[in-house]
Short mmCIF file of C-alpha atoms in Angstrom, two decimals:
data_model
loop_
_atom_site.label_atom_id
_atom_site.label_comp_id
_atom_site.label_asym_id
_atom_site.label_seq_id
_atom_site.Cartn_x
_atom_site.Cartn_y
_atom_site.Cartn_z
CA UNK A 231 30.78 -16.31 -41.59
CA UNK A 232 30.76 -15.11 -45.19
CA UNK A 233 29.68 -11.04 -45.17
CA UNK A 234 28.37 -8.88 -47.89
CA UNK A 235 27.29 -5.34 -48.06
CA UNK A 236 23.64 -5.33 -49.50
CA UNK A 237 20.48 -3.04 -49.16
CA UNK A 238 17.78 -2.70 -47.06
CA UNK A 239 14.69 -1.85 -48.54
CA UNK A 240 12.43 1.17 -47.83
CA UNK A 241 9.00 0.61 -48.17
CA UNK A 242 6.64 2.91 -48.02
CA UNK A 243 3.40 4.17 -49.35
CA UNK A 244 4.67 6.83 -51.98
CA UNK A 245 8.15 5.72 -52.20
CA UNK A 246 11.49 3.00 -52.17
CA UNK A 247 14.98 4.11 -51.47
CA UNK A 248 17.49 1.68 -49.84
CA UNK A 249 20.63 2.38 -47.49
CA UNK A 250 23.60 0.44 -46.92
CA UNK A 251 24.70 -1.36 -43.90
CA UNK A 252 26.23 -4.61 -43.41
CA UNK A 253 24.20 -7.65 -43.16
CA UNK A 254 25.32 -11.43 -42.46
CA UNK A 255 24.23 -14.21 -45.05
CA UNK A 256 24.12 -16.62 -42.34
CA UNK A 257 23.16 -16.14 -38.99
CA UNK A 258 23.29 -18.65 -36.36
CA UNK A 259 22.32 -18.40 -33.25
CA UNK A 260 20.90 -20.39 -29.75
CA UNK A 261 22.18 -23.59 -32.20
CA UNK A 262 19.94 -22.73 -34.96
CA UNK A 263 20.07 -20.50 -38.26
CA UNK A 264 18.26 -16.93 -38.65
CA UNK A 265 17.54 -18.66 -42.77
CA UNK A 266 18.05 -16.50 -45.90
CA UNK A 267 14.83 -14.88 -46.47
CA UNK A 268 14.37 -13.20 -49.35
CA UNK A 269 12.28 -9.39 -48.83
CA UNK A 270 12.38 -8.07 -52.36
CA UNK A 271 9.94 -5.80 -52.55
CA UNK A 272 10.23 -5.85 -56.93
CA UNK A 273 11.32 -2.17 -56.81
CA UNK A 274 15.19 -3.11 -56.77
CA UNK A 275 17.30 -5.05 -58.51
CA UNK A 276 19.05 -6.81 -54.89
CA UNK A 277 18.26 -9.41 -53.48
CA UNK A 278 17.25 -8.49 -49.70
CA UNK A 279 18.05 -10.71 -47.40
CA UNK A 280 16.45 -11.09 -44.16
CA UNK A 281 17.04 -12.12 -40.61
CA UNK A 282 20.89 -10.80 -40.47
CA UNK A 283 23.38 -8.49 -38.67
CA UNK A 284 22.67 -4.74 -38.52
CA UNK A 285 25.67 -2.40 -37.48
CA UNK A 286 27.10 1.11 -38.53
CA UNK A 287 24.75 4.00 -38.84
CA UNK A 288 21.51 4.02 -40.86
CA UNK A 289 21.38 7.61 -42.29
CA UNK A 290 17.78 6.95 -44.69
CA UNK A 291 14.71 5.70 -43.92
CA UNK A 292 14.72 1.87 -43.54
CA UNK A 293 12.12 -0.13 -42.89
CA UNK A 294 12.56 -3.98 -41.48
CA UNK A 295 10.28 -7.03 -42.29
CA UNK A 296 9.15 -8.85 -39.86
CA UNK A 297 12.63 -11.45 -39.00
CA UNK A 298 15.36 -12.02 -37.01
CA UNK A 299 18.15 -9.37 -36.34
CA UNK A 300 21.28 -9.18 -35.12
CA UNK A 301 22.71 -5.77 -33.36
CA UNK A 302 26.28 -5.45 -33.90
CA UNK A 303 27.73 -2.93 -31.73
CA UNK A 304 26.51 0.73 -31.11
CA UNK A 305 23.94 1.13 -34.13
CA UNK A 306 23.04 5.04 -34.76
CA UNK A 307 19.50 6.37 -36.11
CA UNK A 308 20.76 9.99 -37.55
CA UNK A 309 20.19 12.65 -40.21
CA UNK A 310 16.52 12.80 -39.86
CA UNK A 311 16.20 8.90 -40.57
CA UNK A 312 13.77 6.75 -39.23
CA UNK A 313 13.83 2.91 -38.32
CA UNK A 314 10.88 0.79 -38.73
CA UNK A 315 10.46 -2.64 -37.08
CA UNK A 316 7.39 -4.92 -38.31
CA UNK A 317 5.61 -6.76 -35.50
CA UNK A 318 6.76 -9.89 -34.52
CA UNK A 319 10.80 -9.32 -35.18
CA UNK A 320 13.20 -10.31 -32.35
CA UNK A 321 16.40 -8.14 -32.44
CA UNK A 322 19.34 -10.07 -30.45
CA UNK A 323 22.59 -8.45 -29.77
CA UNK A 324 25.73 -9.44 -30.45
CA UNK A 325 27.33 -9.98 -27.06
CA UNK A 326 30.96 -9.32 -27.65
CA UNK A 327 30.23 -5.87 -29.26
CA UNK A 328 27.33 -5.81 -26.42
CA UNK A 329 25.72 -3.57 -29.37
CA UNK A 330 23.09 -0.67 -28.34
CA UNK A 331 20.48 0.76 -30.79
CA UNK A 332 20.90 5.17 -30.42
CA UNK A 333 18.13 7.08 -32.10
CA UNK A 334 19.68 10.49 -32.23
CA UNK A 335 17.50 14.00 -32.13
CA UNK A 336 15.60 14.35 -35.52
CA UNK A 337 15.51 10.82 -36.14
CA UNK A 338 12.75 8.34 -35.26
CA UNK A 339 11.84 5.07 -34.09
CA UNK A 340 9.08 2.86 -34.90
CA UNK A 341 8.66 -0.27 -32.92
CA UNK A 342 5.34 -0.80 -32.97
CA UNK A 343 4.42 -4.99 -32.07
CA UNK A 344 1.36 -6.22 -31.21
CA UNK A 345 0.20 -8.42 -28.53
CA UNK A 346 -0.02 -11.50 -30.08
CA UNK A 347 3.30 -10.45 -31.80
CA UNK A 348 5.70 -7.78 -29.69
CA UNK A 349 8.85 -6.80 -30.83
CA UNK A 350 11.33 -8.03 -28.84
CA UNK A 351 14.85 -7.23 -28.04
CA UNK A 352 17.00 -9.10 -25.84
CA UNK A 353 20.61 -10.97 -25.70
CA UNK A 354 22.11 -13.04 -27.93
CA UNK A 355 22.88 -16.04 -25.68
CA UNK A 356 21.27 -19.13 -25.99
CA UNK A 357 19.21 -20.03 -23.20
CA UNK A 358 20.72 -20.57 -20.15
CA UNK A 359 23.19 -18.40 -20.34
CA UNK A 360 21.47 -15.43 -20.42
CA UNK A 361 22.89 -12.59 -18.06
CA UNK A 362 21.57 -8.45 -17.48
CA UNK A 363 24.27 -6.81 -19.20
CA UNK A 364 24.37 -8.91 -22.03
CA UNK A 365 23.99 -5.93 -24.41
CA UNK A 366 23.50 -2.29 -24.39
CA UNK A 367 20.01 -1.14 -24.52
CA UNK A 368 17.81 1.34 -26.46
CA UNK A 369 18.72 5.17 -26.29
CA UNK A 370 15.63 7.23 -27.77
CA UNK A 371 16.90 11.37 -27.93
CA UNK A 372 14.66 14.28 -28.73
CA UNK A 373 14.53 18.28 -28.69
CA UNK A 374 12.49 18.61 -25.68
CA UNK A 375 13.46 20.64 -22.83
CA UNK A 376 15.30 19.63 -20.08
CA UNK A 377 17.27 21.87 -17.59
CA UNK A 378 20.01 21.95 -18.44
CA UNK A 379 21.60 25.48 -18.81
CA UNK A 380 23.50 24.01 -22.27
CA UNK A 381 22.57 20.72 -24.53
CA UNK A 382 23.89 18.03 -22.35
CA UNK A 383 25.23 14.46 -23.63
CA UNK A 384 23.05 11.61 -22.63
CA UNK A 385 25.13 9.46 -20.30
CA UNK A 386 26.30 6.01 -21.52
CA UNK A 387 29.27 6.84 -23.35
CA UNK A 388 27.30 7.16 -26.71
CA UNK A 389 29.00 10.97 -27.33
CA UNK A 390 25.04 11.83 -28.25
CA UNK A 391 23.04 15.12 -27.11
CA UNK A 392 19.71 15.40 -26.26
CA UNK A 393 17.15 18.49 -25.40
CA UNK A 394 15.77 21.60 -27.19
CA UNK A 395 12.90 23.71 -26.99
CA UNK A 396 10.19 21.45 -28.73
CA UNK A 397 7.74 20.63 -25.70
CA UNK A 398 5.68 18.12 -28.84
CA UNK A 399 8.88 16.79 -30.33
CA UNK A 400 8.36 13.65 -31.66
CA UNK A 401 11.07 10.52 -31.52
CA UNK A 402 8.57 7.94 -32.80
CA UNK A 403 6.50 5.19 -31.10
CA UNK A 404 7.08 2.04 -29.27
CA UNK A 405 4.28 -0.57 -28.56
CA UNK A 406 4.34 -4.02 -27.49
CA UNK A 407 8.01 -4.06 -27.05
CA UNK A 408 10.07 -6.03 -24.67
CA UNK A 409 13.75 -4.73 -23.80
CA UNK A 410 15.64 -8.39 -21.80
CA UNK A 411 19.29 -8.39 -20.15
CA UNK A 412 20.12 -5.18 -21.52
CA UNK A 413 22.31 -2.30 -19.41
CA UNK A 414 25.76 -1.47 -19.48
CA UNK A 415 28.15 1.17 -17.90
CA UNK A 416 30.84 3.03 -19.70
CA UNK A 417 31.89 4.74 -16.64
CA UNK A 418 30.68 4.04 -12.96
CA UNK A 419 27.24 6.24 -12.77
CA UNK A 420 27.30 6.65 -16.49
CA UNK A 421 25.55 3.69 -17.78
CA UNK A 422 23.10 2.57 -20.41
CA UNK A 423 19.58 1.74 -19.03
CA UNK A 424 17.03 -0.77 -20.81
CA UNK A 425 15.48 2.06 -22.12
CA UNK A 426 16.82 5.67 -22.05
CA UNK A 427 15.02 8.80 -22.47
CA UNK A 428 17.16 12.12 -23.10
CA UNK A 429 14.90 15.05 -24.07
CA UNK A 430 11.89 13.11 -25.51
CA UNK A 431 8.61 14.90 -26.39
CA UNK A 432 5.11 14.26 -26.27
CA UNK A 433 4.79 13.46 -29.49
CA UNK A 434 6.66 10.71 -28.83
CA UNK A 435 4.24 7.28 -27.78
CA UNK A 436 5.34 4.92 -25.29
CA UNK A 437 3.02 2.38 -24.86
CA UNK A 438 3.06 -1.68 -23.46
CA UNK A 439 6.78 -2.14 -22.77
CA UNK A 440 8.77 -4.64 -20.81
CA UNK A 441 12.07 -3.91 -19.53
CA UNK A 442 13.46 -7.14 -17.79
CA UNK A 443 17.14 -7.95 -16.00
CA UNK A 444 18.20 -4.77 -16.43
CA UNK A 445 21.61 -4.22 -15.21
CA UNK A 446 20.79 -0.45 -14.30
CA UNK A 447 18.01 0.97 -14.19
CA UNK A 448 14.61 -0.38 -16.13
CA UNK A 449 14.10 3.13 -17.31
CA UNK A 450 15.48 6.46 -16.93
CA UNK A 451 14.11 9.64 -18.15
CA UNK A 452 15.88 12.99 -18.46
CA UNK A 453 13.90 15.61 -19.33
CA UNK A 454 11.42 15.73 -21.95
CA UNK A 455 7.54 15.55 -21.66
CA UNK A 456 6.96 12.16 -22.65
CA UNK A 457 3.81 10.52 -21.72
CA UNK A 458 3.60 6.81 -21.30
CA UNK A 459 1.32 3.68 -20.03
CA UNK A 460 1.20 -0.10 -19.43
CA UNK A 461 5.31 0.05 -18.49
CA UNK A 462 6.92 -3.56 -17.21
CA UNK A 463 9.84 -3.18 -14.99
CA UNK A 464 11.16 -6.83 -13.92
CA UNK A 465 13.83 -8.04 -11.88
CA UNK A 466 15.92 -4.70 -12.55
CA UNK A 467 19.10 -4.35 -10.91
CA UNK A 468 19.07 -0.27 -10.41
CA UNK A 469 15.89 1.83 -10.40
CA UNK A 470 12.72 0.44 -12.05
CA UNK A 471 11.65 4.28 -12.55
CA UNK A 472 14.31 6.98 -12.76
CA UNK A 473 13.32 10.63 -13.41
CA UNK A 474 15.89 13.39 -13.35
CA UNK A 475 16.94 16.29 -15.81
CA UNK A 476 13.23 18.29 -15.64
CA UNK A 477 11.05 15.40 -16.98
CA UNK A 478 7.66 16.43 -16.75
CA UNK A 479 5.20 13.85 -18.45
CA UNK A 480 2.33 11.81 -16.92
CA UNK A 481 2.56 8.19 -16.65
CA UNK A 482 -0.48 6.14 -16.18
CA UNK A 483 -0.53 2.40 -15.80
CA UNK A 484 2.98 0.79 -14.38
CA UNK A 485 4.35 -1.97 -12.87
CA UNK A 486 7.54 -3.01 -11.24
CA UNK A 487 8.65 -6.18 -9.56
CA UNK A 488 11.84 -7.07 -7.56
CA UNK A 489 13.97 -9.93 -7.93
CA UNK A 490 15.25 -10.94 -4.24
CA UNK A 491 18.47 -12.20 -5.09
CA UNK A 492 19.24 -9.60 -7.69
CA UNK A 493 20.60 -5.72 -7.46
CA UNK A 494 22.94 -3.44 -8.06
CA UNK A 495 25.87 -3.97 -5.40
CA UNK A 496 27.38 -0.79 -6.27
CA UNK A 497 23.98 1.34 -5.88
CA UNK A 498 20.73 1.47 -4.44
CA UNK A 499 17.52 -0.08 -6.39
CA UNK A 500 14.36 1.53 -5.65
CA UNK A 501 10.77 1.43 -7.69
CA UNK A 502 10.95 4.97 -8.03
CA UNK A 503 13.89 7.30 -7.71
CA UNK A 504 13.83 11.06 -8.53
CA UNK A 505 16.04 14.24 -8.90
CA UNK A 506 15.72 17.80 -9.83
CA UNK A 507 19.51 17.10 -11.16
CA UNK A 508 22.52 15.46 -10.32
CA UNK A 509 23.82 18.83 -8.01
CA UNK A 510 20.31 19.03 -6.26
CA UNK A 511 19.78 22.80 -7.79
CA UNK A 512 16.20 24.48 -8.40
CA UNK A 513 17.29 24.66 -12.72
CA UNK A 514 14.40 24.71 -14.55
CA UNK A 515 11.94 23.58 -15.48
CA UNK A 516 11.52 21.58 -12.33
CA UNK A 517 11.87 17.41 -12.80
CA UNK A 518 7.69 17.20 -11.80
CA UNK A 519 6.64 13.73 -13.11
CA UNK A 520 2.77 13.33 -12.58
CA UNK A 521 2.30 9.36 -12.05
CA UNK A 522 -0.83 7.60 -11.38
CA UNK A 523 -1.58 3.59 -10.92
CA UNK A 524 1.83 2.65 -10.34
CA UNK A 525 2.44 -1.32 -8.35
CA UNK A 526 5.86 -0.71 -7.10
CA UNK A 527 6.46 -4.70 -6.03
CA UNK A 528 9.38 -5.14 -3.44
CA UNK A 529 11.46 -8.18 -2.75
CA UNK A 530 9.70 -8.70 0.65
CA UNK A 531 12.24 -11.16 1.99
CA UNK A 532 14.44 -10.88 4.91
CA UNK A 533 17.09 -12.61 3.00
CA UNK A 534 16.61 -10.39 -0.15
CA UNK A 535 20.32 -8.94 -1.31
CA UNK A 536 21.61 -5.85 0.42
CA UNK A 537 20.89 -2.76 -1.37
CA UNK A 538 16.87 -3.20 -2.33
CA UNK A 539 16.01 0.29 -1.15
CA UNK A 540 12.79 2.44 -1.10
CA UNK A 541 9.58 1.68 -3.49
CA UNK A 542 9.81 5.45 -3.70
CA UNK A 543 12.85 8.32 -3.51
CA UNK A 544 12.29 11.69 -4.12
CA UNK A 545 14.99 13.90 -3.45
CA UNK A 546 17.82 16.59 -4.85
CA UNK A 547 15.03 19.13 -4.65
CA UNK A 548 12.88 17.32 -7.12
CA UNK A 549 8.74 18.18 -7.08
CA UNK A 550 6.77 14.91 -7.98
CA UNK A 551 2.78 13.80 -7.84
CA UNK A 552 2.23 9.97 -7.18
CA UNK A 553 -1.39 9.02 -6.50
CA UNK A 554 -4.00 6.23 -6.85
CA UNK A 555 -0.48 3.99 -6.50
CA UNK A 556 0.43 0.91 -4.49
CA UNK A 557 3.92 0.69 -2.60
CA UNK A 558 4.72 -2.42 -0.76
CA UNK A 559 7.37 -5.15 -0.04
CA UNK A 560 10.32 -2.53 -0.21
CA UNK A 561 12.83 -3.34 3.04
CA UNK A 562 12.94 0.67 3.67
CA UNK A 563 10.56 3.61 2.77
CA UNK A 564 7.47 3.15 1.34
CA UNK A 565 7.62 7.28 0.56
CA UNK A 566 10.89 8.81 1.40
CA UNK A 567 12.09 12.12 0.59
CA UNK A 568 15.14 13.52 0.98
CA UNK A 569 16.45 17.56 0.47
CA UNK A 570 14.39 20.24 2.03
CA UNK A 571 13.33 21.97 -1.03
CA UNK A 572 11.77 18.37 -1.83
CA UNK A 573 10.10 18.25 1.92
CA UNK A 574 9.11 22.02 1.84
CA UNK A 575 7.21 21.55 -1.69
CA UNK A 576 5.42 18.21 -0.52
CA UNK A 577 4.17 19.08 3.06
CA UNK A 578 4.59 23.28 3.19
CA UNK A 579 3.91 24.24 -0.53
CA UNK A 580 1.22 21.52 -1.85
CA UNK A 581 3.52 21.78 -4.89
CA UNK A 582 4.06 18.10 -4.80
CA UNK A 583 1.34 15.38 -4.41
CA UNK A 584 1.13 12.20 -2.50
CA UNK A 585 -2.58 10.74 -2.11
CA UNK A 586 -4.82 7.98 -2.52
CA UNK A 587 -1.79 5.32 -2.28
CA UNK A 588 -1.54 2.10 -0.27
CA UNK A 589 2.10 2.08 1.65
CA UNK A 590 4.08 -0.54 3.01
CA UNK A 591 7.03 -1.15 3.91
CA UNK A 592 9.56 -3.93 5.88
CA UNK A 593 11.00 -0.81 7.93
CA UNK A 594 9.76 2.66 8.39
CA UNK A 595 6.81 3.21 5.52
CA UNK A 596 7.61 6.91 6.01
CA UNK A 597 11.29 8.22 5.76
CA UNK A 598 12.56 11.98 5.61
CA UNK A 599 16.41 13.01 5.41
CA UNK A 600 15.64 16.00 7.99
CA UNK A 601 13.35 15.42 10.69
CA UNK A 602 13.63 18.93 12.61
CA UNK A 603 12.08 19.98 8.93
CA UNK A 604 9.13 17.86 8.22
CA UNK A 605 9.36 14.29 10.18
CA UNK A 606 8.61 10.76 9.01
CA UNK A 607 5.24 11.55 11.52
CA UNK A 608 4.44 14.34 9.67
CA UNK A 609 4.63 13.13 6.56
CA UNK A 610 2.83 10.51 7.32
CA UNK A 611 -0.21 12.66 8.83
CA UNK A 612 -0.25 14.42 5.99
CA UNK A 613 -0.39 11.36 3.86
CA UNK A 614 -3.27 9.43 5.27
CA UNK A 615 -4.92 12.66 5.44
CA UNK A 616 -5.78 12.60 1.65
CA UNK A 617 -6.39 9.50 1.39
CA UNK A 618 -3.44 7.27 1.72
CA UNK A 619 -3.63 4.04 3.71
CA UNK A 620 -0.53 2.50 5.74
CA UNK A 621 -0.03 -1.11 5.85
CA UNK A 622 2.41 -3.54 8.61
CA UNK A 623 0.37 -6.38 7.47
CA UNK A 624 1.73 -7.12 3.81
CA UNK A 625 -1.14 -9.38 3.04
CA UNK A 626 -3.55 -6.92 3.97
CA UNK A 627 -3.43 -5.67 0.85
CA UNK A 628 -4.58 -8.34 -1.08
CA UNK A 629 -3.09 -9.12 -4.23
CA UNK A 630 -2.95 -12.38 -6.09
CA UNK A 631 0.23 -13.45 -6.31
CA UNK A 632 2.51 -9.97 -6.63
CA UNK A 633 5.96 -11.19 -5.90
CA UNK A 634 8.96 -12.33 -7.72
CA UNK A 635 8.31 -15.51 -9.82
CA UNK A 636 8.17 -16.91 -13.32
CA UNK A 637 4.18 -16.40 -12.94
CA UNK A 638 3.12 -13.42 -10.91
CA UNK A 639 -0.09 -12.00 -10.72
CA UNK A 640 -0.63 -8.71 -9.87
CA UNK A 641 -4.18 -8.38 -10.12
CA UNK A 642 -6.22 -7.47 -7.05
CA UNK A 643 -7.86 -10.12 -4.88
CA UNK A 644 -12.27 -9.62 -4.28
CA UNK A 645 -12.44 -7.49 -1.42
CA UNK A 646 -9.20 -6.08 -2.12
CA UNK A 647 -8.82 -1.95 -0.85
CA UNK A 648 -6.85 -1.90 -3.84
CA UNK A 649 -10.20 -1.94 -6.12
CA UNK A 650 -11.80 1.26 -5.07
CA UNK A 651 -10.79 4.62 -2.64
CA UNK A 652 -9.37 6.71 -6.10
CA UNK A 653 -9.38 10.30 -7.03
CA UNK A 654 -8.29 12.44 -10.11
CA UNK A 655 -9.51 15.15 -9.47
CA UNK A 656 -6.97 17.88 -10.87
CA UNK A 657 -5.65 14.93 -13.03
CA UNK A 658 -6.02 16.69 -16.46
CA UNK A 659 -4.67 14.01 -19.15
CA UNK A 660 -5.45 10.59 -17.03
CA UNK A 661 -7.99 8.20 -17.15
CA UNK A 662 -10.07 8.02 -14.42
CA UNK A 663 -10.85 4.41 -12.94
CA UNK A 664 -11.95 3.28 -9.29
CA UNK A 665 -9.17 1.21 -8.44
CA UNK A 666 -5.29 1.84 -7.07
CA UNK A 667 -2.64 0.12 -8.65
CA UNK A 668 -1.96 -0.72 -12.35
CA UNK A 669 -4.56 -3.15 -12.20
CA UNK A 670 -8.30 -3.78 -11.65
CA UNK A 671 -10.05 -6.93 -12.91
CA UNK A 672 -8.07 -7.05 -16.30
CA UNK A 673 -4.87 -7.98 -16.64
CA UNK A 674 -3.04 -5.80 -19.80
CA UNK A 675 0.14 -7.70 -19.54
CA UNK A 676 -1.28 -11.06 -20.71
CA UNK A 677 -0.24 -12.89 -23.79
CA UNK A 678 3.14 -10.20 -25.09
CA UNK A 679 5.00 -10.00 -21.87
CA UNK A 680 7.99 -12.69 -20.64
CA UNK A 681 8.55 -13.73 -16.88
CA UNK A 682 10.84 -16.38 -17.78
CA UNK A 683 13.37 -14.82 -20.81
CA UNK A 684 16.13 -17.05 -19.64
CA UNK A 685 14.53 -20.10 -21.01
CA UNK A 686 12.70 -18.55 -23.98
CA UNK A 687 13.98 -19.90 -27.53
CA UNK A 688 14.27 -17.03 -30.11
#
């Protein structure tokens, strides 16, 4: 292929500027060609081409037009820059590079799709041969705080740092977004994850995004105060949900489903999994993510691969409130928890909170890593004493059609327990409905999410 070095134009209401990076005249891919659209916007003399290869670092504002990209290696967002992506683009990744898109502290992101048109980024294979791992994933860093006694380096071999003291920082916005076969490890335990969260404030908006065949987890946060809603987690190989690092934000609205077949041989995939820090320390401030309507989706099969592991892990002296949630189909734990400080702030200290949930699991719904502390009975007690209910019977629970296929349906049958038994009270930032789960009669995933990316032409 024949390269040149042209601009990218910034458009924006008050001004244009332009910033180089290298772009392909003629991208093919999945058998066809991206096409040479021209963007001029009038206000420069080059001729912008669309629909091509983005690598290096953009260190200006840039703005995208709607198209098809190519992602080149590790791509950087720095120097106060920020990247704009119109709705409808589709951003593939070169797979020998296995590129990553890194939006460094200072810098921001805008990603903002709509449902009829999300932004989508995902591997460059043609379909078929599709695999999790195919590229990188998206890093997102901010100034908030994390605790961390000195500015850490978010994990992925990116040599990027993350955290501050800005609780409000703001990193941009992503919204109707889909993240496909991303996830890649430098080292072992230091990998990239669909989407990565280092130090991200609440400024920040995270709203309607799928993360699907991740090769790690679906999304990790560390630190920050980040609030989110309507999150996909599909078929992930790792954790759907990882918190560690003193992330204290509220998530409302999530979802994660289990692929039987598929997880991390390595590591253990749960829906949820949660640390203070990597040493198990009391560092502050305290990991403490407050998470409400939350369908944590299992494999539930007795042939699913070894290493599915609990639809929620709290441990390494990590605080946590879950509630108004549905856990079910995991082979272990429905609610497991596993250092004493974690035990003594859930059942002794009423730090922690665990109520209004519906729990199931293959195998012991209750689990704790010291029973002469607080045992599985107690915690279970304690539980279904504000307002948890325990399920053997799977089905009992009545959901459509929850479990791992190219069309699931999570929504909750009539007569389900899932549509009423919920309470927020104390819940300052949620929004209060009367049903558990991420669902009640609507169904917010409809019309910009994938179940099938393998066979989806791009």
């Amino acid at each position: 292929m024949k390269k040149v070095l042209l601009a990218l134009a910034v458009v924006s209401a008050s001004f244009s500027a332009c910033v180089k990076v290298n772009i392909d005249d003629s991208l093919t891919n999945n058998g066809g060609t991206g096409g040479n659209t021209d963007c001029n916007d009038g206000t420069k003399e080059e001729k912008i081409i669309c629909s091509k290869i983005i690598t290096g670092q953009i260190t200006e504002n840039v703005t995208l037009p709607k198209g098809k990209y190519m992602l080149k290696g590790y791509v950087y967002v720095s120097n106060r820059a920020v990247l704009t992506l119109a709705a409808g683009s589709v951003i593939v990744s070169d797979t020998v590079s296995k590129g990553a898109l890194i939006v460094e502290r200072n810098s921001r992101l805008y990603a903002e799709g709509t449902a009829a048109e999300p932004i989508v980024f995902t591997s460059g294979k043609k379909p078929g041969d599709r695999k999790p791992g195919d590229w990188g994933g998206i890093i997102l860093l901010g100034n908030a705080p994390t605790n961390h006694a000195t500015t850490p380096t978010i994990e992925g071999g990116v040599n990027a740092q993350y955290g501050g003291s800005i609780a409000a920082d703001n990193s941009g916005s992503l919204k109707y977004v889909r993240i496909e076969f991303a996830g890649i490890a430098s080292d072992p335990g230091s990998e990239i994850n669909g989407l990565t969260l280092g130090g991200v404030g609440s400024g920040t908006t995270l709203e309607n995004i799928q993360v699907s065949f991740g090769n790690d987890d679906a999304y990790e946060f560390f630190g920050g105060t980040v609030n989110a809603k309507n999150l996909v987690a599909f078929a992930t190989a790792d954790d759907d949900f990882d918190f560690d690092n003193g992330y204290s934000g509220r998530i409302q609205f999530a979802v994660s489903c289990r692929k039987p077949d598929f997880v991390d041989p390595g590591d253990a995939g749960n829906g949820i999994e949660c640390d203070n820090n990597a040493g198990g320390t009391t560092a502050t401030p305290r990991t403490r993510p407050q998470l409400s309507n939350f369908t944590i989706i299992g494999p539930n099969s007795p042939t699913a691969a070894a290493n599915h592991n609990y639809s929620n892990r709290w441990r390494r002296a990590t605080q946590f409130v879950l509630r108004n949630s549905i856990l079910m189909g995991h082979p272990d734990a429905g609610f497991s928890m596993e250092s004493d400080e974690t035990l003594n702030d859930y059942y002794t200290n009423n730090i922690s909170e665990f109520k209004n949930n519906l729990v199931h699991a293959e195998n012991n719904p209750y689990r704790s890593n010291n029973s002469a502390l607080v045992s599985a009975a107690m915690i279970k007690a304690k539980a279904e004493s504000e307002g948890c209910i325990t399920y053997t019977n799977i089905a009992d629970i009545q959901l459509e059609s929850p479990f791992y296929s190219t069309n699931p349906n999570f929504l909750p049958k009539s007569g389900s327990p899932a549509l009423s038994g919920t309470d927020f009270t104390g819940m300052t930032g949620f929004t209060a409905v009367a049903y558990r789960g991420a669902f009640g009669t609507t169904n917010w995933t409809a019309g910009w999410t994938n179940w099938d990316p393998q066979n989806t032409v791009y």
